[in-house]
Coordinates of C-alpha atoms in Angstrom, one line a residue:
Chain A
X1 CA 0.0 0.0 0.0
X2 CA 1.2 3.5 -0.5
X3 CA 1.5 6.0 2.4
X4 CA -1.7 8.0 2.6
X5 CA 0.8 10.9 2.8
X6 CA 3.2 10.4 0.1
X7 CA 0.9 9.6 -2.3
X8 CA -0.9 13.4 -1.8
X9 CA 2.5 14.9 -1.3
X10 CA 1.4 17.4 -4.3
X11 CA -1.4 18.3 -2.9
X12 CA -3.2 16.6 -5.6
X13 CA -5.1 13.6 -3.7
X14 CA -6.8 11.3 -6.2
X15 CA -9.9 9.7 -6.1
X16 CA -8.2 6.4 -6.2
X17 CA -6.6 7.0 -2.7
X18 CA -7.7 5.0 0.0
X19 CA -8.6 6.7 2.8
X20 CA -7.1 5.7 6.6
X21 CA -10.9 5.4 7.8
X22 CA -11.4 3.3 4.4
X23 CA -9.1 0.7 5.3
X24 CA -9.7 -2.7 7.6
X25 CA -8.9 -3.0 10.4
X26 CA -6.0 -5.3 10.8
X27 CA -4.5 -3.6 7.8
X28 CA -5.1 -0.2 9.2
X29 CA -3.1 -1.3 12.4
X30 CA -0.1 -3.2 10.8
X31 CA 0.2 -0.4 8.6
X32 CA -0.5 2.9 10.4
X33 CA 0.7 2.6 13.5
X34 CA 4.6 2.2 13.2
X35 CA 7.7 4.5 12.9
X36 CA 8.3 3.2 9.7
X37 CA 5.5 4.0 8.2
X38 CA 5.7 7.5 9.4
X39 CA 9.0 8.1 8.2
X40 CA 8.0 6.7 4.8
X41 CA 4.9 9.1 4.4
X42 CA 6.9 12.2 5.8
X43 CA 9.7 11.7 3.8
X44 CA 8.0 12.8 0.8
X45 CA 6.9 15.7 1.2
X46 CA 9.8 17.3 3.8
X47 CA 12.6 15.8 1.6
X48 CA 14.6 19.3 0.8
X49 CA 11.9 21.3 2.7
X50 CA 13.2 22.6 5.9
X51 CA 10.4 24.9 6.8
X52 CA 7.7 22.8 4.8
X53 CA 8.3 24.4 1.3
X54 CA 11.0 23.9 -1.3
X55 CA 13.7 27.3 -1.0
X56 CA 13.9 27.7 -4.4
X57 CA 10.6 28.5 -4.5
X58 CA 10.2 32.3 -5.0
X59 CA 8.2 34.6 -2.9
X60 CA 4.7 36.3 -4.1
X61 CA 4.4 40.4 -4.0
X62 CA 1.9 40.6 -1.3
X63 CA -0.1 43.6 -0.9
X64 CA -0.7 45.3 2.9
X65 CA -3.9 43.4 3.2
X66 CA -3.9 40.2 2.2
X67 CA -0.2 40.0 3.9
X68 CA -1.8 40.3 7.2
X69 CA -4.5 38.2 7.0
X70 CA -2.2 35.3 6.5
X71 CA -0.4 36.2 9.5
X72 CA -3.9 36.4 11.3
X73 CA -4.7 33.0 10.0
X74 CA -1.5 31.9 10.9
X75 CA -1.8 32.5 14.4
X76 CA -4.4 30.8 14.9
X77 CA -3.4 28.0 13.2
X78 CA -0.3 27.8 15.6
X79 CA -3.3 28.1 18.5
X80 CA -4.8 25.1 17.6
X81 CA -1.5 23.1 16.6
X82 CA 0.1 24.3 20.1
X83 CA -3.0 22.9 21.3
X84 CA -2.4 19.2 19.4
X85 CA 1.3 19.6 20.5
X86 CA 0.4 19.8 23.9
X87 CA -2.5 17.4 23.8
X88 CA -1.1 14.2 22.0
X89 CA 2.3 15.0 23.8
X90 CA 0.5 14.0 27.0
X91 CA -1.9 11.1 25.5
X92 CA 1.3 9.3 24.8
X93 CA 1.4 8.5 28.3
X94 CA -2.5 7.8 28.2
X95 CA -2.0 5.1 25.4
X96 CA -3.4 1.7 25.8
X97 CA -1.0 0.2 23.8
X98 CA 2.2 -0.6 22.1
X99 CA 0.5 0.9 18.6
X100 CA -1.2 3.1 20.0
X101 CA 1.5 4.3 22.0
X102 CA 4.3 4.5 18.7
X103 CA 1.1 6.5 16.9
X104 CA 0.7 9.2 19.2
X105 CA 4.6 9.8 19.3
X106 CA 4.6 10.2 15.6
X107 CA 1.7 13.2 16.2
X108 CA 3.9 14.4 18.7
X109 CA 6.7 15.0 16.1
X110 CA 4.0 16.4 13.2
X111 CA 2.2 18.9 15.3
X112 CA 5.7 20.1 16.5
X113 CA 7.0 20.8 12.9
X114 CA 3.9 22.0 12.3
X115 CA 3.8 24.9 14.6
X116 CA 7.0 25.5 13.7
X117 CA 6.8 25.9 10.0
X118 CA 3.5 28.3 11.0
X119 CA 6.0 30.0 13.0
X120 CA 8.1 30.6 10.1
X121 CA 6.1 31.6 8.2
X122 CA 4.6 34.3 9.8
X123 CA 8.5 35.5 10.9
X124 CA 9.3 35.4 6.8
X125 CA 6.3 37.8 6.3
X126 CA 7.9 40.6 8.4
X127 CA 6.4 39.6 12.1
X128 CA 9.0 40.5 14.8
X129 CA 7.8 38.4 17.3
X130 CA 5.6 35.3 16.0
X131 CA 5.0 34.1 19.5
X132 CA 3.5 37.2 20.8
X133 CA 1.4 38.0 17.9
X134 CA -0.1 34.3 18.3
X135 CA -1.2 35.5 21.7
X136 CA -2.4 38.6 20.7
X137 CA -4.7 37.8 17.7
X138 CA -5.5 34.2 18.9
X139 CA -9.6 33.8 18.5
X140 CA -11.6 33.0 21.6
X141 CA -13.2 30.0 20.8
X142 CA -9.7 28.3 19.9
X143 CA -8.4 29.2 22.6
X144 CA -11.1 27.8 24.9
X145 CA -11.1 24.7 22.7
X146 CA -7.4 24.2 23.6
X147 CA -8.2 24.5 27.4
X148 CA -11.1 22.1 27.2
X149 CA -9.2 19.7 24.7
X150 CA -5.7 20.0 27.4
X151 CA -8.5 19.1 30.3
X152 CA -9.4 15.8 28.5
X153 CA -6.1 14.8 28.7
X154 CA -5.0 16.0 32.1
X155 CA -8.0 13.6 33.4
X156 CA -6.4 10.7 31.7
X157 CA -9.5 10.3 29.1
X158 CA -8.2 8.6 26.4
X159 CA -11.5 7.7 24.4
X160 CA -12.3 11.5 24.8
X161 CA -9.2 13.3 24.1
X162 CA -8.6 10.7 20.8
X163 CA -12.5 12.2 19.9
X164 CA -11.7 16.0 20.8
X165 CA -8.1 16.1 19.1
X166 CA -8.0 13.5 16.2
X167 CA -11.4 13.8 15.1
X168 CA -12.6 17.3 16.0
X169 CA -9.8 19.6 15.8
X170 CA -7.9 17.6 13.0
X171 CA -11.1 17.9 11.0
X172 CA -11.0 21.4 11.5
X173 CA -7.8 21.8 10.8
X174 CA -7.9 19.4 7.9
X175 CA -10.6 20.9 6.0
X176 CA -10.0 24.5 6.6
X177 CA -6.2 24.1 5.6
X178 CA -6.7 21.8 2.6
X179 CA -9.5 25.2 1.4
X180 CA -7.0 27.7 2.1
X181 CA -4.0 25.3 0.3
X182 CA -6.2 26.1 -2.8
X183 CA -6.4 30.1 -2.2
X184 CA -3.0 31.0 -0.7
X185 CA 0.3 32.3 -2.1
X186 CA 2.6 29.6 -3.2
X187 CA 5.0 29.5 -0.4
X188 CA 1.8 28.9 2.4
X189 CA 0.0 26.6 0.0
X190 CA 2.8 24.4 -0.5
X191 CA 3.6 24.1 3.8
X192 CA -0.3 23.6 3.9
X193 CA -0.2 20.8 1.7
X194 CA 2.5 19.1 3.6
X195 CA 0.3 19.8 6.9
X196 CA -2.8 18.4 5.3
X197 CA -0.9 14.9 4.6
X198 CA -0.4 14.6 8.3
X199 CA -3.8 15.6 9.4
X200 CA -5.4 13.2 7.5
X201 CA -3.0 10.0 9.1
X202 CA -4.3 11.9 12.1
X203 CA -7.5 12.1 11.7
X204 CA -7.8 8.4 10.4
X205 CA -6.1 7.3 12.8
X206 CA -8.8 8.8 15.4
X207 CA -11.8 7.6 13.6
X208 CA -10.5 4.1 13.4
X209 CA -9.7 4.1 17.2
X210 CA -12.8 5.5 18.3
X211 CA -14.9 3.2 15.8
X212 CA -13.1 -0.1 16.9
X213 CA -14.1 1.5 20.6
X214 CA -17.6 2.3 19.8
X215 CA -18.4 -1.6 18.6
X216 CA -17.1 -2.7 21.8
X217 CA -18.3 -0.2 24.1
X218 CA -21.8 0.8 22.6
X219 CA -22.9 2.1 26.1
X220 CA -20.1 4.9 25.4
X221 CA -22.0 6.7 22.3
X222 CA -24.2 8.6 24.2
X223 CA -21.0 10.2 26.5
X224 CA -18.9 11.3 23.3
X225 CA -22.2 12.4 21.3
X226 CA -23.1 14.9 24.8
X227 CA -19.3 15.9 24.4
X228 CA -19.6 16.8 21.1
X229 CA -23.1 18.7 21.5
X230 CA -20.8 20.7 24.4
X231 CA -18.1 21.5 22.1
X232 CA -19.9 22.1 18.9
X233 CA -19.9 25.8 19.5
X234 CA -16.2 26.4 20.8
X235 CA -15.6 24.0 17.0
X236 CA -17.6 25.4 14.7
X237 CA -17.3 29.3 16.3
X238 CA -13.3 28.4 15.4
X239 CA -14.5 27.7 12.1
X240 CA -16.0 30.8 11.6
X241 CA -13.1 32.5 12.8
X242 CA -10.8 31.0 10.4
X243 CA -13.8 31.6 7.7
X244 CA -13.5 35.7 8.4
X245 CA -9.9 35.0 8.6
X246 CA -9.8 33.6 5.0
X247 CA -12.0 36.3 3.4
X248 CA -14.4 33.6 2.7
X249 CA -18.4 34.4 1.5
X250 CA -21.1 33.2 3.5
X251 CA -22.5 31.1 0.9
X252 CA -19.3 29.1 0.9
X253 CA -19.4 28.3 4.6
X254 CA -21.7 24.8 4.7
X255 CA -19.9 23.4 2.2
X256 CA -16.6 23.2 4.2
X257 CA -18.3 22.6 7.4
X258 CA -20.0 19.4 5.8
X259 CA -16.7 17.5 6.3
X260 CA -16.5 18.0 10.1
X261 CA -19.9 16.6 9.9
X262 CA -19.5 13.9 8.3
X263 CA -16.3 13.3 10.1
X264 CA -18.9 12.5 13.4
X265 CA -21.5 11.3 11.3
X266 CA -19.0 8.2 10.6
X267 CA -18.5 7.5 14.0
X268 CA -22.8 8.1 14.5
X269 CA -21.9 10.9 16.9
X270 CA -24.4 13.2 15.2
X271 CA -26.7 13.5 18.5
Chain B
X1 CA 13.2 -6.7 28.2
X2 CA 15.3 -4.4 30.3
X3 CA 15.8 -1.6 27.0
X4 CA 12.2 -1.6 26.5
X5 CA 11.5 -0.8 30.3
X6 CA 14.2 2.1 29.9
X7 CA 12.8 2.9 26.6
X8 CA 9.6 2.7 27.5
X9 CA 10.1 5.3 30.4
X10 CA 12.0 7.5 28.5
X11 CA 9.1 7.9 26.2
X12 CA 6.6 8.9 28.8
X13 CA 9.6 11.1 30.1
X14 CA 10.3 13.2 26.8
X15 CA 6.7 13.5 25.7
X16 CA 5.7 14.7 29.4
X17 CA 8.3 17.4 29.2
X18 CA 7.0 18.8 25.7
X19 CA 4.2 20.4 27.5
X20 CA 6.8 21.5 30.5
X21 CA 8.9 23.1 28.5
X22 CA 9.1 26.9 29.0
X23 CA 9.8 27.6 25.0
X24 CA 8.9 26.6 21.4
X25 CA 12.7 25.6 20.7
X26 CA 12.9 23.5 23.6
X27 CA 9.2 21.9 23.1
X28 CA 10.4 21.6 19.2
X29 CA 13.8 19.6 20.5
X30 CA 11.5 17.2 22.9
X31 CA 9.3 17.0 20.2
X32 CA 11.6 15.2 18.1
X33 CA 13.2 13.0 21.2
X34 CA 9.7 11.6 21.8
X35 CA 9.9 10.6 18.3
X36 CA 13.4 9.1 18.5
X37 CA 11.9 7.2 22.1
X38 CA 9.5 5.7 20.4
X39 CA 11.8 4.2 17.3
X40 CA 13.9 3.0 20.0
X41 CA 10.8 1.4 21.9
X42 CA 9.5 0.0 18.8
X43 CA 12.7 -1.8 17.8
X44 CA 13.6 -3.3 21.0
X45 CA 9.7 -4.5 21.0
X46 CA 10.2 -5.9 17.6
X47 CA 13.5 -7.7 19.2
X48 CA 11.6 -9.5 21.7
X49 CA 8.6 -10.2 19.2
X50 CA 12.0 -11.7 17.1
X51 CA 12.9 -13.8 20.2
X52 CA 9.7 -15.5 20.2
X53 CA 7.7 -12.9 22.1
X54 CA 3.9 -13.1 21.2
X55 CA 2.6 -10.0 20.7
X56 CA -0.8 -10.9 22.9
X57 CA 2.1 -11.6 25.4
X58 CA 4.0 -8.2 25.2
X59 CA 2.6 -6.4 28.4
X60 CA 2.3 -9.1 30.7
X61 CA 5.8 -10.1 29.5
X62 CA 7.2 -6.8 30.5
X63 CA 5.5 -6.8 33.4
X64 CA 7.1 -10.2 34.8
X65 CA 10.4 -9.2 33.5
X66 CA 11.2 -5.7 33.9
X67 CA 13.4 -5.4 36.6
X68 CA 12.0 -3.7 40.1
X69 CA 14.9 -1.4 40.5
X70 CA 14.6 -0.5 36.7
X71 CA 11.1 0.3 37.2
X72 CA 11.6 2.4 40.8
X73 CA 14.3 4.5 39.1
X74 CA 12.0 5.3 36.4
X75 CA 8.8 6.3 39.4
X76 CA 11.5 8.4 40.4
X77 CA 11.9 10.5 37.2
X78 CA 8.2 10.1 36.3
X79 CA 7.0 11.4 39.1
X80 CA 9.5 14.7 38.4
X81 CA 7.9 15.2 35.2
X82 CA 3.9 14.6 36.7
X83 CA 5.1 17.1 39.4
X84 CA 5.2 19.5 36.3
X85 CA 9.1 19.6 37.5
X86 CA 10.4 20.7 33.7
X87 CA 14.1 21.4 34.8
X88 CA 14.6 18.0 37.3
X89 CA 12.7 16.2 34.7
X90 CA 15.6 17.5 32.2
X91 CA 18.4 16.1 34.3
X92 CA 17.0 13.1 35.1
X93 CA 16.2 12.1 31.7
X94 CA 18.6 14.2 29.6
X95 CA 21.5 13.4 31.9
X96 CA 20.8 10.6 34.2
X97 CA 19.0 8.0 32.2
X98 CA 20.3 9.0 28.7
X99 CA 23.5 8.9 30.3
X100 CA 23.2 5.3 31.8
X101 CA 21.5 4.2 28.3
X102 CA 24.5 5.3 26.2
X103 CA 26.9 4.0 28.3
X104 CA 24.9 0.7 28.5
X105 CA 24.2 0.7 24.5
X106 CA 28.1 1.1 24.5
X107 CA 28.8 -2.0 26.1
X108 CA 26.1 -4.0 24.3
X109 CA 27.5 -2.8 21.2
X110 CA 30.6 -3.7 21.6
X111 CA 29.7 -7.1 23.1
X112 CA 27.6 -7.5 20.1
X113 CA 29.5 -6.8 17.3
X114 CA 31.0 -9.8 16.4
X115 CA 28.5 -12.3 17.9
X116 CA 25.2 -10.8 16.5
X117 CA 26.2 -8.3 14.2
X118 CA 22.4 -7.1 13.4
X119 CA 21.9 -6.0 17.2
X120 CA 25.0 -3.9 16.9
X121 CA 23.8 -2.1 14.3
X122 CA 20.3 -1.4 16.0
X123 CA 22.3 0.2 19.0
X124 CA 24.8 2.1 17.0
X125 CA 21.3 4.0 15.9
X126 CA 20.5 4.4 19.2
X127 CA 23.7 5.5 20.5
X128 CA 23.3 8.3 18.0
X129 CA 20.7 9.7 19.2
X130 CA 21.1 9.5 22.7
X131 CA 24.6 11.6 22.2
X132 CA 22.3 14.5 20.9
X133 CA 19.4 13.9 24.0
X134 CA 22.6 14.6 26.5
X135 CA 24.1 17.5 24.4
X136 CA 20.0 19.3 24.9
X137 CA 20.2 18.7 28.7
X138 CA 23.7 20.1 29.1
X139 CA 23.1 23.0 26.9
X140 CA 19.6 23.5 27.6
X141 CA 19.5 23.0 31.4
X142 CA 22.5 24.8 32.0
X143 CA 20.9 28.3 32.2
X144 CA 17.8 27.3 33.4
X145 CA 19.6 25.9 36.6
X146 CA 21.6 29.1 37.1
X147 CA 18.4 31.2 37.0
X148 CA 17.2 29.1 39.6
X149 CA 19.8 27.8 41.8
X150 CA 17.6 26.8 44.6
X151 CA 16.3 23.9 42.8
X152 CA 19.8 22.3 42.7
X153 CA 19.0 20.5 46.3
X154 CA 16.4 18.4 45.1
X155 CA 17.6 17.8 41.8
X156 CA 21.0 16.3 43.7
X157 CA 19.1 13.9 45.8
X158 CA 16.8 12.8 42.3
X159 CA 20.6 12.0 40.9
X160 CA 21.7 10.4 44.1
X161 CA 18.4 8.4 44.1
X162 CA 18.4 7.2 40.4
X163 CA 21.9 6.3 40.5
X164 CA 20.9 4.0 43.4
X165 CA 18.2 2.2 41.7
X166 CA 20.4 1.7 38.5
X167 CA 23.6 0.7 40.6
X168 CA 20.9 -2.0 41.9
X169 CA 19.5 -2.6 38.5
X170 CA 22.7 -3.6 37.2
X171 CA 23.8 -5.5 40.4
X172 CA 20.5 -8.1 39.6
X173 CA 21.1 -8.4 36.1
X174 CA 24.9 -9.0 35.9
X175 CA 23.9 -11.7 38.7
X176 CA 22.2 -13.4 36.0
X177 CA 23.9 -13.1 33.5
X178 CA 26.3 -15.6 34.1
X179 CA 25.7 -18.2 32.5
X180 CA 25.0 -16.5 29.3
X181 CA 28.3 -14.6 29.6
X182 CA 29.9 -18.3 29.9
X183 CA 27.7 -19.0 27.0
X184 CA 28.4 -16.4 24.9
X185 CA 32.0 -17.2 25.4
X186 CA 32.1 -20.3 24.4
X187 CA 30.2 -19.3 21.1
X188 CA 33.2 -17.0 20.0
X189 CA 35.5 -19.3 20.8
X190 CA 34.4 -21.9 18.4
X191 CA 33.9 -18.9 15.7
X192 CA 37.6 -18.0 16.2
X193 CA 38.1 -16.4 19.3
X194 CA 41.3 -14.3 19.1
X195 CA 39.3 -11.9 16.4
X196 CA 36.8 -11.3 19.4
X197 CA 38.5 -10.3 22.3
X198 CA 37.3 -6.7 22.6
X199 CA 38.8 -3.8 24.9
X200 CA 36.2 -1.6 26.8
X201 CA 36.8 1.3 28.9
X202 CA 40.5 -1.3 29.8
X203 CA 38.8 -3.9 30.2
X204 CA 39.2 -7.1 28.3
X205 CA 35.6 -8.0 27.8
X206 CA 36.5 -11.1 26.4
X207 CA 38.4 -12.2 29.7
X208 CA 36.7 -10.4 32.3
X209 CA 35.1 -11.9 35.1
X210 CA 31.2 -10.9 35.6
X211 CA 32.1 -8.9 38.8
X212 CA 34.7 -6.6 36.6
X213 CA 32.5 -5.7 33.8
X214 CA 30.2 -4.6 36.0
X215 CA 32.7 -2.6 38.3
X216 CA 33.7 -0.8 35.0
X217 CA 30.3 0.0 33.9
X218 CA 29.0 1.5 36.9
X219 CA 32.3 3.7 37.4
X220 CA 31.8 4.7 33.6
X221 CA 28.6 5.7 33.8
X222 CA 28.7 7.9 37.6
X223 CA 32.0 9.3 35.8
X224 CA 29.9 10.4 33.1
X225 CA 27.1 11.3 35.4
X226 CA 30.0 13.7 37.4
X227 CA 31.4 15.2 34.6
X228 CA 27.9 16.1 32.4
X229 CA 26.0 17.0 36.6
X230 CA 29.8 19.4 36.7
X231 CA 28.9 21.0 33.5
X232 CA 25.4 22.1 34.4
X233 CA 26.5 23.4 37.7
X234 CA 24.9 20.6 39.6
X235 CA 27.3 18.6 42.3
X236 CA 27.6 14.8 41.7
X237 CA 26.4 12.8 44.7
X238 CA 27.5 9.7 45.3
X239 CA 25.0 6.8 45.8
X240 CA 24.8 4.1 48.7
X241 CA 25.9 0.9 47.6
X242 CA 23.5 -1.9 46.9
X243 CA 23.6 -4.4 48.7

């Protein structure tokens, strides 16, 4: 099988592609959830890109404007990938098992690079102090979505952080960067592509835990369904932020938040 | 069994102090060491899997086997880094147990070489990358430690502590070991045994009794512990003895 990520290391994923969530379950697990098939994906697409994006690659004339709403995106993308740094950091030590275990230490590594291509990037487009303008044009509802998602973890809830960080905020993350991959500059569309190849190992890899924990432990549907109905408006208030962000129309809005829900849908967590 | 106990706890260490540490650079660096812990804890798993290990069998294995002082001086450092303890949870697993692994890894490596050449090569991986975990905890720790000297008391006694619990950990496992020492022996002698004689740290590894490789271990690794603790502005304490 090829790696989900190296196969859409362009940025052009074909139809023809399977999915992580597509695949069974013993495959899934034997293929997924080792170092080596990490490396193999991310080798791909960092190869000769140091801060996600090839050097050679020259840089856009950006106007005033549209220069500093990519830095406001960018910050709060780096909210919400501090916030999967921080949260799958700790779930390592929350993993049930060996593959589980090797999985989550792989995340660790992707949401550090990353925050720290974001970081980059925002530096490269003439911010002084990246840090410090994450803090100060960081949306609410991210923000409070990192504290609840960190709180998960700190209570040891593995089932519930997996459902908080690898499905909900790597579906956000996943379909509002995979949009904006289409609509940025060169140099930011190329880094997003790279990020959206990790998301969706990410992501799968949620959706497959959580399902293979759903057929065993039916009873627990009805907590993660009443965790999503509580953090439905901290997910899709980010999602409106990162809309205005992104310049987008209203009329464009439903079609992008149709992914998160059919994200949930998958797992029947639609409540 | 005993390198997946370490590995293991190094792991939980490294990806606990991600969310500890006080700046992106250092959260990037422990970022990448949690990845490097978990090749190193995937390998060594696949080792024992290799050795006839079923994988249904894999926890309650390590549970039987890992050793008890192994797994106290890893409580010791783990409960640094749930303590939220970001600079003691540096030293003891930048310095301390990276220290002891490299120094360990060493040893197997060299024992290894000749005998089962494809285990060498694993560690000489390993060994790589625990030279650059020790270089982040010297460099890293070294200002954070003179910014706040007053934590140097209790990161002593954490040293003093570990270095007990691994001083014990190898006392139990070179104990009994030797009968696959004598083993081993005999092996290289029948493949040629004057190309496998191998000089560690001036010892003859291939002559050495079981008490002498030990002796040389432990005094390499609390040298190393003295010189990297010196460096960082911490004082080297000496552990009690076994008994």
């Amino acid at each position: 099988m090829t790696p989900t990520g190296t196969a859409s290391n362009q940025g052009d994923t074909t139809d023809t592609e399977a999915e992580p969530h597509q695949l069974d379950e013993e495959t899934f697990y034997g293929e997924v959830r080792s170092f080596s098939f990490w490396f193999e994906a991310v080798e791909g697409y960092l190869e000769g890109r140091p801060y996600g994006y090839d050097p050679a690659m020259p840089e856009e004339q950006l106007d005033q404007q549209h220069r500093e709403r990519i830095v406001t995106t960018l910050c709060n993308y780096c909210v919400g990938e501090a916030a999967a740094l921080e949260a799958a950091s700790g779930m390592v030590r929350l993993a049930p098992n060996h593959n589980s275990r090797i999985f989550m230490a792989t995340q660790v590594a992707d949401e550090a690079r990353h925050l720290e291509v974001f970081l980059h990037r925002i530096g490269q487009l003439g911010v002084q102090d990246p840090e410090a303008e994450v803090q100060r044009l960081a949306h609410p509802n991210i923000v409070a979505f990192k504290a609840r998602l960190l709180e998960l973890v700190d209570d040891g809830d593995w089932d519930a952080s997996v459902f908080a960080l690898n499905v909900l905020l790597e579906t956000l993350e996943f379909t509002v960067f995979r949009y904006h991959a289409r609509t940025a500059d060169a140099i930011t569309s190329q880094i997003l592509d790279g990020v959206v190849s990790d998301e969706r190992r990410h992501l799968g890899f949620g959706e497959n835990t959580l399902g293979h924990h759903l057929v065993a432990h039916p009873d627990d549907r009805a907590r993660l369904t009443e965790m999503k109905s509580q953090l439905d408006t901290l997910v899709l208030g980010a999602f409106e932020g990162a809309y205005d962000d992104l310049g987008l129309h209203r009329d464009q809005r439903p079609q992008l938040g149709r992914d998160y829900l059919e994200a949930v849908e998958r797992l029947g967590l639609l409540g | 069994m005993q390198l997946v106990a370490g590995e293991r706890c190094a792991l939980a260490a490294s990806s606990g102090l991600v969310n500890l540490a006080p700046d992106y650079p250092s959260k990037h660096f422990l970022a990448t060491q949690t990845l490097d812990e978990a090749r190193h804890v995937e390998i060594f798993t696949q080792r024992l899997f290799d050795l006839g290990v079923a994988k249904e069998d894999l926890e309650s294995t390590i549970d039987r086997y890992a050793n008890p002082n192994l797994v106290k001086f890893a409580e010791v450092l783990l409960e640094k880094v749930s303590d939220g303890d970001f600079i003691a949870g540096v030293v003891g697993q930048n310095i301390v147990l990276e220290g002891m692994a490299f120094t360990v890894f060493e040893l197997l490596e060299a024992t290894s070489r000749d005998l089962n050449p494809k285990f060498a090569q694993t560690l000489s991986g390993t060994i790589a990358d625990e030279r650059r975990h020790v270089g982040f905890g010297e460099n890293r720790i070294g200002s954070l430690i003179s910014e706040h000297p007053e934590k140097k008391p209790e990161i002593e006694k954490m040293q003093q502590e570990m270095s007990y619990y691994m001083l014990a950990t190898f006392a139990d496992v070179f104990s009994a070991s030797g009968e696959s020492i004598d083993e081993g022996r005999k092996l290289a002698a029948q493949q040629g045994a004057d190309s496998l004689s191998t000089e560690w740290h001036g010892a003859d590894l291939e002559t050495a009794t079981i008490e002498e490789i030990e002796g040389v271990l432990a005094d390499t690794v609390l040298g190393e512990f003295k010189n990297r603790l010196g460096r960082i502005g911490i004082e080297y304490q000496s552990p009690s003895v076994p008994a």
